[in-house]
Coordinates of C-alpha atoms and ligand atoms in Angstrom, one line a residue:
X1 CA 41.1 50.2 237.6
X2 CA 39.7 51.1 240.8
X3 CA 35.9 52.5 241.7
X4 CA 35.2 55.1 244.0
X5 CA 32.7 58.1 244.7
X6 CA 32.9 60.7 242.4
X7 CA 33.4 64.5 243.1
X8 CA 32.2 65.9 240.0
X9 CA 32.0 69.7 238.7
X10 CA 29.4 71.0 236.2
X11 CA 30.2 74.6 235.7
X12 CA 30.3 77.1 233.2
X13 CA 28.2 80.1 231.7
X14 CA 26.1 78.1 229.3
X15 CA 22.7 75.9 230.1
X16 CA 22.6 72.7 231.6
X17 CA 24.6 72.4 234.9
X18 CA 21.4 71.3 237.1
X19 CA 20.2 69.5 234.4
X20 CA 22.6 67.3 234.1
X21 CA 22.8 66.8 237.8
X22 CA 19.2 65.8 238.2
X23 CA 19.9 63.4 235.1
X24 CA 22.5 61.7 236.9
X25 CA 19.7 61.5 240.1
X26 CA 17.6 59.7 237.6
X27 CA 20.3 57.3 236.8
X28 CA 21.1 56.4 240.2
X29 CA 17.5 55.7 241.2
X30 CA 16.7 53.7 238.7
X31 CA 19.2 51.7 240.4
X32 CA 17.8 51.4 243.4
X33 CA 20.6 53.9 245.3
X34 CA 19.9 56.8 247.6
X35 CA 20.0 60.0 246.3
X36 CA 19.6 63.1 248.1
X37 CA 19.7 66.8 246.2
X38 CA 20.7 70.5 248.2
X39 CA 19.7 73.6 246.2
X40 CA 21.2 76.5 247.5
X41 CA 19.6 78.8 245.8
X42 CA 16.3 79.1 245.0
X43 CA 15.3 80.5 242.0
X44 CA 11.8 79.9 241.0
X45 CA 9.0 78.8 243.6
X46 CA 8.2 75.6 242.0
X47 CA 10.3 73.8 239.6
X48 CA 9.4 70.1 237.7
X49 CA 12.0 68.8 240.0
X50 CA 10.3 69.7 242.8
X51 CA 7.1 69.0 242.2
X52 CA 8.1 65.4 241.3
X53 CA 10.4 65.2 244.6
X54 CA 7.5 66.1 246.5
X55 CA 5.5 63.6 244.7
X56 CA 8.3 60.8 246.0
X57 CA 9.5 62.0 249.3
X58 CA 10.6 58.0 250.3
X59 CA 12.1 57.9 246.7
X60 CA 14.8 60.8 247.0
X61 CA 15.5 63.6 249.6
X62 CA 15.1 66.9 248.3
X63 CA 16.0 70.4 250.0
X64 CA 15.3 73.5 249.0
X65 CA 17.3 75.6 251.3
X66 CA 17.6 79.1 249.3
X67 CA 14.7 81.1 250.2
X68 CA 14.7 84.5 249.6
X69 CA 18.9 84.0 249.0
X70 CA 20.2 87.6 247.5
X71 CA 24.2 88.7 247.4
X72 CA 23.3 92.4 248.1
X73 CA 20.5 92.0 250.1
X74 CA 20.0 95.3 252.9
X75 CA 21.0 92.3 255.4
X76 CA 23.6 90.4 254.3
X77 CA 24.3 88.4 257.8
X78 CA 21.1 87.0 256.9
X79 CA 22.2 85.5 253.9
X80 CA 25.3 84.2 255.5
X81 CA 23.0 82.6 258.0
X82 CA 20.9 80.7 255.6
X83 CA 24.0 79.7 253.4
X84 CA 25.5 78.2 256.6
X85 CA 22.4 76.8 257.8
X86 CA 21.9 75.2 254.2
X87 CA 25.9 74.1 254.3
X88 CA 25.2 72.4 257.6
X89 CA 22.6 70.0 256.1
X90 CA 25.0 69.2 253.7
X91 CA 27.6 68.2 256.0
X92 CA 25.2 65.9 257.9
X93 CA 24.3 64.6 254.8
X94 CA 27.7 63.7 253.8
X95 CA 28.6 62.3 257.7
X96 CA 25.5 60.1 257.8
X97 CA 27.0 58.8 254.4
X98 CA 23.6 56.6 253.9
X99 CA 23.2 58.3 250.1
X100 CA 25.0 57.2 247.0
X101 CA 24.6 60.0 245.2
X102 CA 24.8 64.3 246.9
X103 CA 23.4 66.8 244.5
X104 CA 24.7 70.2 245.8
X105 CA 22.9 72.6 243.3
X106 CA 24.7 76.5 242.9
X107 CA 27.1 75.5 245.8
X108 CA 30.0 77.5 243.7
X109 CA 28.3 80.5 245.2
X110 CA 28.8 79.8 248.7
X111 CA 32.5 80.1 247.5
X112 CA 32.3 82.9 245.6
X113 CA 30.6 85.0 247.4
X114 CA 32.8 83.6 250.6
X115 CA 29.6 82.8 252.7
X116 CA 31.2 79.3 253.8
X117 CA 35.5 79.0 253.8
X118 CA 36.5 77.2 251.0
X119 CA 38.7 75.0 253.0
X120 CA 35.7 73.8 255.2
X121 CA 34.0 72.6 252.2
X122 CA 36.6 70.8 251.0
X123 CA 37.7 69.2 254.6
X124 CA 33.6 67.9 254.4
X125 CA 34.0 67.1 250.6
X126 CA 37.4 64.8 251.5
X127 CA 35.7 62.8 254.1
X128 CA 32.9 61.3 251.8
X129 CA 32.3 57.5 252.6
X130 CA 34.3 55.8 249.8
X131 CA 30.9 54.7 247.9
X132 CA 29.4 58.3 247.4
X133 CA 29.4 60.4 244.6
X134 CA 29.1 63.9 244.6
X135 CA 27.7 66.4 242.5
X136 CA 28.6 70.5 242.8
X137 CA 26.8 72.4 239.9
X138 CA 27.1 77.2 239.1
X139 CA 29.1 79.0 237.3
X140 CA 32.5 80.1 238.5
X141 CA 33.7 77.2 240.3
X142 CA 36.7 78.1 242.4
X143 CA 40.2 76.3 241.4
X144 CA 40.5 74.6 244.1
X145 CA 37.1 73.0 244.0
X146 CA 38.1 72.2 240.5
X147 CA 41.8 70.7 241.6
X148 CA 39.9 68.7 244.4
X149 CA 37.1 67.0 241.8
X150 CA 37.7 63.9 239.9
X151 CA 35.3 65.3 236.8
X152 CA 34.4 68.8 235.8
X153 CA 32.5 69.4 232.9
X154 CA 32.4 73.1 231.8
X155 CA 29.0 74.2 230.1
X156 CA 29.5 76.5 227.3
X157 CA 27.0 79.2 226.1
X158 CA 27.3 79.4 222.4
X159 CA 23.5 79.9 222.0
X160 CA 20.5 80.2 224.3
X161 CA 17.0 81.2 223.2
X162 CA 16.9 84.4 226.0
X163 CA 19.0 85.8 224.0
X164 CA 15.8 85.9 221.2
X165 CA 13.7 87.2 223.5
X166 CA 12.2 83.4 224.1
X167 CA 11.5 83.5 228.2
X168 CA 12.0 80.5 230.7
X169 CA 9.6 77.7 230.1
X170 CA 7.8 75.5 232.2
X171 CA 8.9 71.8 231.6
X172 CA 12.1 72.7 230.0
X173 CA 13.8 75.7 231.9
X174 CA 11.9 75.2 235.1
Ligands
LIG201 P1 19.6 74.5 234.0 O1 18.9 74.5 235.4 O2 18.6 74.8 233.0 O3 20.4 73.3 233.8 P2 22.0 75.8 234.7 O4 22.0 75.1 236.0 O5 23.1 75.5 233.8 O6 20.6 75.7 234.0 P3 22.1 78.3 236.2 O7 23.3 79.1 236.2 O8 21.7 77.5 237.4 O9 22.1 77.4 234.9 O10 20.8 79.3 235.8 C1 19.5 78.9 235.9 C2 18.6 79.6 234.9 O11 19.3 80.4 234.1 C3 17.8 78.6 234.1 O12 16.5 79.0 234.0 C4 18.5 78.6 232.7 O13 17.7 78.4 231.6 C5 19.1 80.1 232.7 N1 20.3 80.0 232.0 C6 21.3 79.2 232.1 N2 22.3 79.4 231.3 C7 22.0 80.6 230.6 C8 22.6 81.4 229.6 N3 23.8 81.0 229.1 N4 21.9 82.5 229.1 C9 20.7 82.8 229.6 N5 20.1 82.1 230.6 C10 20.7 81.0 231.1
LIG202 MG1 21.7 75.6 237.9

C-alpha cells in the first residue's frame, strides 16, 4: 500500500458536500498540517466557517473569492473574470505546494458553466506535490473530474427540512 495526496469528490444534490469538506479541514489541523480553503461561490455574507477562519487567520487560509458570482448576470464577462481570477489563486496555491490539505468549495461550477477549461483544471490538479490532498465539493461534477479523482462521494437528497418549509439556520446550514 502506498500513500499519496488525495483528489477527492463530494458531489451530489443532497446536503453535506462543504460540510464534509470543512470536516476534513478540522481533521488535518488538529494535526498540525496546513490547510488552506477556496470558495468559489459565495452564498451567504458570513458563514460559521468564516467567522472562525477570520478568528485564526495563522491557523488556516481562507478565501472567499465569489462575490456577487451569478450565471446569468447582465455581464457575464464579469463573472468569467472573477471565476478566473478566483482559479488563479488556486493554481498558486497548488504550485507553492506549502498546504497539506486544498479545499476548493463549488469548483464543479467553474466546469459546468465552462468559465475555466476543464483540461486546465485538471493539468493544475495533476501537478499536486505528492503529499497534498485535495478537496473539490457542488453538484454536477463533470466525468472527467470524477475519472481524474481518487474518491468521490455522491450526497444524496432523500430528505431535507426546506422542503417543510424549515429555512437555513445559523450554526447548522450557515
Ligand atoms: P452544506 O454547505 O450544508 O454542506 P452542500 O455543500 O452540500 O451543503 P450546496 O449545493 O453547496 O450544498 O448548497 C448550499 C446550501 O443549499 C446550504 O445552505 C444547504 O443547506 C442547501 N442545500 C443543500 N442541499 C440541499 C437540498 N437537497 N435541498 C435544499 N437545500 C439544500
Ligand atoms: Mg456547498
Amino acid at each position: 500500500m502506498e500513500s499519496k495526496g488525495i483528489l477527492a469528490i463530494h458531489t451530489g444534490n443532497g446536503k453535506g458536500k462543504t460540510t464534509a469538506a470543512l470536516g476534513l479541514a478540522f481533521r488535518a489541523l488538529g494535526h498540525g498540517q496546513k490547510v488552506a480553503i477556496v470558495q468559489f461561490i459565495k452564498g451567504r455574507k458570513s458563514t460559521g466557517e468564516n467567522k472562525l477562519a477570520d478568528q485564526f487567520p495563522q491557523l488556516l487560509e481562507f478565501h472567499v473569492t465569489g462575490r456577487g458570482f451569478t450565471w446569468n448576470s447582465a455581464d457575464p464577462s464579469q463573472d468569467i473574470a472573477r471565476a478566473r481570477e478566483a482559479w488563479e489563486l488556486a493554481q498558486s496555491i497548488i504550485t507553492e505546494g506549502t498546504v497539506n490539505l486544498l479545499v476548493l468549495d463549488e469548483l464543479t461550477y467553474l466546469v459546468k458553466y465552462k468559465m475555466v477549461a476543464e483540461e486546465e483544471i485538471l493539468q493544475a490538479l495533476e501537478k499536486r506535490p505528492p503529499h497534498m490532498h485535495v478537496v473539490i465539493t457542488g453538484r454536477d461534477a463533470s466525468e472527467r473530474l470524477i475519472a481524474n479523482a481518487d474518491l468521490v462521494t455522491e450526497m444524496k437528497d432523500i430528505k431535507h427540512p426546506y422542503r417543510q418549509g424549515i429555512s437555513a439556520q445559523q450554526g447548522f446550514d450557515y
